[in-house]
GROMACS .gro file of N, CA and C in nm:
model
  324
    1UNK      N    1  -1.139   0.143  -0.406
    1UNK     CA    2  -1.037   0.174  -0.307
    1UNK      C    3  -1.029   0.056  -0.210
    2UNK      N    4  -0.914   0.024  -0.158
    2UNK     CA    5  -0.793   0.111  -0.211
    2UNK      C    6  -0.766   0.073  -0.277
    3UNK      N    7  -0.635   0.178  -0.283
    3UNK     CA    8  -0.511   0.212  -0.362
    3UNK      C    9  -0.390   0.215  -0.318
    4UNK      N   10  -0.275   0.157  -0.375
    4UNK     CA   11  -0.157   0.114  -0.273
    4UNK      C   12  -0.072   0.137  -0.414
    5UNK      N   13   0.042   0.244  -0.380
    5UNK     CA   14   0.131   0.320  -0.466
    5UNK      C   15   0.247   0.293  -0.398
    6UNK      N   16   0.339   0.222  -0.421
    6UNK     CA   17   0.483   0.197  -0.397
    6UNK      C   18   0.555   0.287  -0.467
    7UNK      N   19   0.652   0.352  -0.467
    7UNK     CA   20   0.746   0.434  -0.511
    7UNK      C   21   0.872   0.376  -0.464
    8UNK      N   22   0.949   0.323  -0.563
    8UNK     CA   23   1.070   0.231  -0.541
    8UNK      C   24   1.194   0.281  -0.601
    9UNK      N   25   1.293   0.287  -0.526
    9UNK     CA   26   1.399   0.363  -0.606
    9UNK      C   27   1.437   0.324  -0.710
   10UNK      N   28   1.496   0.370  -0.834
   10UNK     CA   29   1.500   0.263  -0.966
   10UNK      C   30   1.618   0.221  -0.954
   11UNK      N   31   1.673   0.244  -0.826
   11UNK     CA   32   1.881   0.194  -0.844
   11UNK      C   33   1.788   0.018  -0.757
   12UNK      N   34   1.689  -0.026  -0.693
   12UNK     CA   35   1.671  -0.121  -0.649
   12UNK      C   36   1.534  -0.159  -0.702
   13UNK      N   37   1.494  -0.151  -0.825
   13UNK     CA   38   1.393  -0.164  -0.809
   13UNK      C   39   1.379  -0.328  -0.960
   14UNK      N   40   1.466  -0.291  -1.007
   14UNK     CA   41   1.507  -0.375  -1.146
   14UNK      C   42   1.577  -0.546  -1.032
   15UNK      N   43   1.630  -0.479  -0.984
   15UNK     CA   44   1.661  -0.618  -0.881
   15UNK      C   45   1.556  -0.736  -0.761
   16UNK      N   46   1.441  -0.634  -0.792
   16UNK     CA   47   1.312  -0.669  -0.670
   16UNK      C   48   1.258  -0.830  -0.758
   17UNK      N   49   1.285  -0.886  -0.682
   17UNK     CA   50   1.163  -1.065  -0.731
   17UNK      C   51   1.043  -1.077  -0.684
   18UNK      N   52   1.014  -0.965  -0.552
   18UNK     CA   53   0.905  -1.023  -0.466
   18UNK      C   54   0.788  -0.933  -0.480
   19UNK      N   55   0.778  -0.911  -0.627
   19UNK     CA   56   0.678  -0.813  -0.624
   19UNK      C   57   0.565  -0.882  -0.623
   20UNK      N   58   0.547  -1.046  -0.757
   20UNK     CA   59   0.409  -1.076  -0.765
   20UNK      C   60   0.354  -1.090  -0.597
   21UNK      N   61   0.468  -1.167  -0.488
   21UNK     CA   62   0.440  -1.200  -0.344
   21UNK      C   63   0.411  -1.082  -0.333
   22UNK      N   64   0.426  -0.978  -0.320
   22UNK     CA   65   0.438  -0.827  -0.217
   22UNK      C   66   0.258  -0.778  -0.303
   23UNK      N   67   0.218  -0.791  -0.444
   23UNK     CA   68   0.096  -0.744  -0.456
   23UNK      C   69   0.044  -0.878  -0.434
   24UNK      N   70   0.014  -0.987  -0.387
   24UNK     CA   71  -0.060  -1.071  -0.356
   24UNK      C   72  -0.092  -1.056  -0.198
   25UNK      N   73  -0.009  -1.038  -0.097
   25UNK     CA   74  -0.015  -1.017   0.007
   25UNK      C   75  -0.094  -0.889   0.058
   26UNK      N   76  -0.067  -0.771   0.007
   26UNK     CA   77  -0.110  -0.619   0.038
   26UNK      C   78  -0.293  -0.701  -0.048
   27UNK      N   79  -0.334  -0.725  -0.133
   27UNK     CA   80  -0.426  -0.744  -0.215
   27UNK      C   81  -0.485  -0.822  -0.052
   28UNK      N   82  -0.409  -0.929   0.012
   28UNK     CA   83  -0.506  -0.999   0.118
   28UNK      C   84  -0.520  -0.905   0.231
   29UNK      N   85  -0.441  -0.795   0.287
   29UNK     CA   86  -0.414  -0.722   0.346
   29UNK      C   87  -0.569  -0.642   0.331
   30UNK      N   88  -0.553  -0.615   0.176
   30UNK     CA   89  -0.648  -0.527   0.214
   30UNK      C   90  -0.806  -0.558   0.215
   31UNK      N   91  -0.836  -0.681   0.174
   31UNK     CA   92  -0.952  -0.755   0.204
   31UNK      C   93  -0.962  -0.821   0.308
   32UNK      N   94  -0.842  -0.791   0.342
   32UNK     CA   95  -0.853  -0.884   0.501
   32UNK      C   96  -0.897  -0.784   0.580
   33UNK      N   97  -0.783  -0.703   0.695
   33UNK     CA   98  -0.792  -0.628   0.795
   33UNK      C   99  -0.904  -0.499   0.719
   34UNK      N  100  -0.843  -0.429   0.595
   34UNK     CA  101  -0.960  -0.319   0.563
   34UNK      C  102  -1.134  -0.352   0.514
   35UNK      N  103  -1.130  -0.524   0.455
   35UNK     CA  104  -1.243  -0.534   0.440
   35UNK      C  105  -1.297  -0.483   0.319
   36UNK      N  106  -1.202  -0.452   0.208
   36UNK     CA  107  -1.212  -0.430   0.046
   36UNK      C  108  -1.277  -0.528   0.018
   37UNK      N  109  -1.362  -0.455  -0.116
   37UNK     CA  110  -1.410  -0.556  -0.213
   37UNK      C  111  -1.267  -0.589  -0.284
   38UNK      N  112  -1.222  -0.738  -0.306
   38UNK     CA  113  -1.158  -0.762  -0.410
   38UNK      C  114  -1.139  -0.723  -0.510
   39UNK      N  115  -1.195  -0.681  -0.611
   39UNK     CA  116  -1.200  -0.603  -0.730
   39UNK      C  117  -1.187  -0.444  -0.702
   40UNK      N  118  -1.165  -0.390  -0.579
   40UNK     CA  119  -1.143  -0.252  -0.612
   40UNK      C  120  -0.997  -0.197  -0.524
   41UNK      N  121  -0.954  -0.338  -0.529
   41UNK     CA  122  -0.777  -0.326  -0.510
   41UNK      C  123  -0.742  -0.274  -0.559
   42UNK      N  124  -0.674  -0.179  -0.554
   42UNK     CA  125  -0.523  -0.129  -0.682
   42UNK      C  126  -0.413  -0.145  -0.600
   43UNK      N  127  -0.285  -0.163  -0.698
   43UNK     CA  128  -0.180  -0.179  -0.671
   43UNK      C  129  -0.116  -0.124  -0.738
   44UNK      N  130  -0.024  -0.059  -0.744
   44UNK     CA  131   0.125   0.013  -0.887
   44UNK      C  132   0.202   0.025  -0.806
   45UNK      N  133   0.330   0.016  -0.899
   45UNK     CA  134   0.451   0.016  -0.852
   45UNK      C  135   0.546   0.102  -0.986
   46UNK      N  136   0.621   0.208  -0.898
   46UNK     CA  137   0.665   0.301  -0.981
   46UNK      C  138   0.802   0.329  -0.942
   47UNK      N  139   0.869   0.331  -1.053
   47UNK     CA  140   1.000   0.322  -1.027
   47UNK      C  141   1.062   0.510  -1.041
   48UNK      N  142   1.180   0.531  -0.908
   48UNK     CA  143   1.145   0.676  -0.907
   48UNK      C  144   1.325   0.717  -0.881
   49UNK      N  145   1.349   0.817  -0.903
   49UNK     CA  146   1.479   0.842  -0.856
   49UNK      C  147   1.453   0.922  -0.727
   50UNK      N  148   1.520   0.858  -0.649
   50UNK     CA  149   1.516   0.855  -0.493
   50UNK      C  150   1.612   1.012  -0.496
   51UNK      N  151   1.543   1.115  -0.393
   51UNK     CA  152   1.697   1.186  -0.398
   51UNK      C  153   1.716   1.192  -0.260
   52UNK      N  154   1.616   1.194  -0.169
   52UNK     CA  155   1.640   1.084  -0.006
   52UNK      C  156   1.534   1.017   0.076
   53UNK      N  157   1.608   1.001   0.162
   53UNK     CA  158   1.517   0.863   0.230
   53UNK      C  159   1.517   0.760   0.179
   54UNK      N  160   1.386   0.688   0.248
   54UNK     CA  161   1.387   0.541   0.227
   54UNK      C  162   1.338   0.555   0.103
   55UNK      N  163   1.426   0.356   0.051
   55UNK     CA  164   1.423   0.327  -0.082
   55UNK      C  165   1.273   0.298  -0.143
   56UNK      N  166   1.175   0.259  -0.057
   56UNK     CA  167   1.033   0.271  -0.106
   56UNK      C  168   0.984   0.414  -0.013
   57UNK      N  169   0.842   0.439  -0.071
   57UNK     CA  170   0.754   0.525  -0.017
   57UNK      C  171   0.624   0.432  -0.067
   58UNK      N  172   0.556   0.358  -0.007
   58UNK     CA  173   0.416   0.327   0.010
   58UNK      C  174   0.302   0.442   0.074
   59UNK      N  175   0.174   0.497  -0.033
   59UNK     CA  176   0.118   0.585  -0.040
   59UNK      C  177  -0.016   0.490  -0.029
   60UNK      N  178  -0.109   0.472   0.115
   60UNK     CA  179  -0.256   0.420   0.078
   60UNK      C  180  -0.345   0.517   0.076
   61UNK      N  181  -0.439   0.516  -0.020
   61UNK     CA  182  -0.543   0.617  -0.030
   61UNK      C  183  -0.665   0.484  -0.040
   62UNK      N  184  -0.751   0.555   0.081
   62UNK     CA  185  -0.856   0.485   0.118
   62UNK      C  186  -1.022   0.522   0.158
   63UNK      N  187  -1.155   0.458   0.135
   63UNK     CA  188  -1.172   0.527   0.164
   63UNK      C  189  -1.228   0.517   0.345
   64UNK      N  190  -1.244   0.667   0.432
   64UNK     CA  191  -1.290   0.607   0.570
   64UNK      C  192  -1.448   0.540   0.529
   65UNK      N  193  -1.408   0.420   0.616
   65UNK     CA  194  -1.536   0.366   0.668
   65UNK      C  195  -1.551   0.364   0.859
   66UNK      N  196  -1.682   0.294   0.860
   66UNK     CA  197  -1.688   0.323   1.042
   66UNK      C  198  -1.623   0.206   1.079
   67UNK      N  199  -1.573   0.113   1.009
   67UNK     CA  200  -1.516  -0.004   1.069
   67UNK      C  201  -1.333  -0.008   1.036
   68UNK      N  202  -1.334   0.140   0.985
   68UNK     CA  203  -1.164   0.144   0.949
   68UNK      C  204  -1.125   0.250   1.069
   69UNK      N  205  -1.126   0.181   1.173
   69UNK     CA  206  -1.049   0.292   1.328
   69UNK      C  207  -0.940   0.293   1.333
   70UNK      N  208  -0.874   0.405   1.407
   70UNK     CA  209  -0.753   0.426   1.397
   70UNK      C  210  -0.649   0.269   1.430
   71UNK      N  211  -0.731   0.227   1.563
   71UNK     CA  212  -0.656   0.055   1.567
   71UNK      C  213  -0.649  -0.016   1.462
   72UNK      N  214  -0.721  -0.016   1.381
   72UNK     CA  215  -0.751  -0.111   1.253
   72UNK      C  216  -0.661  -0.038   1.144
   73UNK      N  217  -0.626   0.078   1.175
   73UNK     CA  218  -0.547   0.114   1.062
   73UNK      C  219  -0.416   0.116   1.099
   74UNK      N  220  -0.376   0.132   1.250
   74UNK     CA  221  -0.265   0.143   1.263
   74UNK      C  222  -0.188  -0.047   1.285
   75UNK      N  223  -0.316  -0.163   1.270
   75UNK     CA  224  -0.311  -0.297   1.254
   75UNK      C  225  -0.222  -0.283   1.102
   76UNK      N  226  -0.311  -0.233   1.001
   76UNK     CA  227  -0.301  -0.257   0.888
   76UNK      C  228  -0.125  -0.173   0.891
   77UNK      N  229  -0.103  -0.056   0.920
   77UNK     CA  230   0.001  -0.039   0.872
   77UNK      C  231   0.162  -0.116   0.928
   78UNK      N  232   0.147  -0.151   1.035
   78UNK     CA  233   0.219  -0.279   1.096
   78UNK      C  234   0.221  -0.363   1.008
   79UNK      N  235   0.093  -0.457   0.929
   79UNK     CA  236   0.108  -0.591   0.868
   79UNK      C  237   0.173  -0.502   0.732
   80UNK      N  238   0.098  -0.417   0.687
   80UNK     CA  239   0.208  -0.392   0.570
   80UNK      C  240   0.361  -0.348   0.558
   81UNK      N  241   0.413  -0.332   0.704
   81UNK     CA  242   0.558  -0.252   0.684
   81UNK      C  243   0.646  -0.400   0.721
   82UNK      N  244   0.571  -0.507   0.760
   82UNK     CA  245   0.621  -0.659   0.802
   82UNK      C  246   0.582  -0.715   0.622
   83UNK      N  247   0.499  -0.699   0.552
   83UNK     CA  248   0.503  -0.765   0.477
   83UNK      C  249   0.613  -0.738   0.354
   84UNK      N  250   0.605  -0.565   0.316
   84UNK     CA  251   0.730  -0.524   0.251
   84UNK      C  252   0.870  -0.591   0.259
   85UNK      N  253   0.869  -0.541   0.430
   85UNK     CA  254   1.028  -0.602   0.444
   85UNK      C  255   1.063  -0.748   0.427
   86UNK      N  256   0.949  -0.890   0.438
   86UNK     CA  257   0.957  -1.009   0.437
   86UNK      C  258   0.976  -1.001   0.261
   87UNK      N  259   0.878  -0.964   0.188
   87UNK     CA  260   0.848  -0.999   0.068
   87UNK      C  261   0.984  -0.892  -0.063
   88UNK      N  262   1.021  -0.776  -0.017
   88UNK     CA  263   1.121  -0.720  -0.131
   88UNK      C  264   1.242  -0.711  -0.013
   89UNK      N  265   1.253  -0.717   0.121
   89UNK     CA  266   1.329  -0.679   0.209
   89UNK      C  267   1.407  -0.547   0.239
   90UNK      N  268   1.312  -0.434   0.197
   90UNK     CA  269   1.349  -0.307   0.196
   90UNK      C  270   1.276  -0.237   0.280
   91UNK      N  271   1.326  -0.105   0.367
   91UNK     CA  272   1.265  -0.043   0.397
   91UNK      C  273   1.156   0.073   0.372
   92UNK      N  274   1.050   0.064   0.409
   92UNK     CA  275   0.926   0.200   0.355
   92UNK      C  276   0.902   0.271   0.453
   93UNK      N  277   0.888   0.418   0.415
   93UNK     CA  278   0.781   0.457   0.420
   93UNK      C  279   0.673   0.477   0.388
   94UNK      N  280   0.589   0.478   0.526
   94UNK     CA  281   0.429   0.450   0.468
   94UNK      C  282   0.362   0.545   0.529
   95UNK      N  283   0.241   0.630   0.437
   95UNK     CA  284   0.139   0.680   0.459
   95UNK      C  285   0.060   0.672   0.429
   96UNK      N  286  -0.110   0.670   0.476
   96UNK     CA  287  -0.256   0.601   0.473
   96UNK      C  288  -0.330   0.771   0.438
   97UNK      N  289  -0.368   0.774   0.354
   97UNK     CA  290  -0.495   0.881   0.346
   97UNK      C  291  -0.646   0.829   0.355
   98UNK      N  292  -0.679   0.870   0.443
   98UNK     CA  293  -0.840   0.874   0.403
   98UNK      C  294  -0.930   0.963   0.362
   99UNK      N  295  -1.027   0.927   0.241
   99UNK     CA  296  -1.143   0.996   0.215
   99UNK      C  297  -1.263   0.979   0.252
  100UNK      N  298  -1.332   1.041   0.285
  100UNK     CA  299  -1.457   1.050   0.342
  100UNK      C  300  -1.545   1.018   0.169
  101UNK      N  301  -1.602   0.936   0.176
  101UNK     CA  302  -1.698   0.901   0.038
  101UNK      C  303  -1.717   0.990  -0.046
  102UNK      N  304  -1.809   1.094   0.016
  102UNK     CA  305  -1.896   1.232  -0.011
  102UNK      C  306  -1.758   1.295  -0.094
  103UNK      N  307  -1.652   1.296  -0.091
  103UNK     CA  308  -1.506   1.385  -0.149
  103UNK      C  309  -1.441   1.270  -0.277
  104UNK      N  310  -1.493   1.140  -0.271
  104UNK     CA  311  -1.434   1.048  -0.394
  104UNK      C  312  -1.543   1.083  -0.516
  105UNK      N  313  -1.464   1.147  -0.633
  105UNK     CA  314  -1.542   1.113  -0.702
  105UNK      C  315  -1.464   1.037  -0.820
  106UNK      N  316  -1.466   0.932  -0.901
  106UNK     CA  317  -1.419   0.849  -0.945
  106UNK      C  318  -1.468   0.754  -1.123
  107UNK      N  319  -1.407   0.702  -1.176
  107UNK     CA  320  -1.439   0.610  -1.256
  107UNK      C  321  -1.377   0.472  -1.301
  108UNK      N  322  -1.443   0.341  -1.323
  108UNK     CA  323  -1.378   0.271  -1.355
  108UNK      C  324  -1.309   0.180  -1.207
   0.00000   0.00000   0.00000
């Protein structure tokens, strides 16, 4: 973790160039400000039929640590709603989940 789930409308999503930029950036994002191991980045991007709202929905599932505070997260979700719009130039919504360790259970 994380995990960073874009949901992109498919009427704009075949037109997007800035994806390799947009997962290279969120990937520094999240070793940067969250302090990920590199290797347990994820990224997907899923193309969806929108029936409203905004044309993305960015979904982070993370897990809490004591050094991920609400400032640090509400840092992180600023640099990512600046990096979206620089890198595909669309608007998101974004929501951050956190798990408490003890509740991940996982593979791979």
């Amino acid at each position: 973790m994380p995990n960073i789930s874009f949901y992109i409308s498919d009427d704009k999503f075949d037109e997007l160039t800035g994806l390799p930029a947009l997962t290279h950036r969120c990937a520094e994002l999240c070793t940067g400000i969250l302090q990920a191991e590199p290797d347990k980045v994820h990224i997907i991007y899923i193309a969806i039929r929108n029936g409203r709202g905004h044309p993305v929905y960015a979904e982070v599932c993370y897990r809490l640590e004591p050094h991920r505070t609400p400032e640090v997260m509400a840092s992180f979700i600023s640099d990512l709603e600046a990096v979206i719009q620089q890198e595909i130039g669309l608007m998101a919504r974004i929501r951050c989940f956190g798990s408490a360790p003890s509740q991940i259970y996982s593979r791979n």
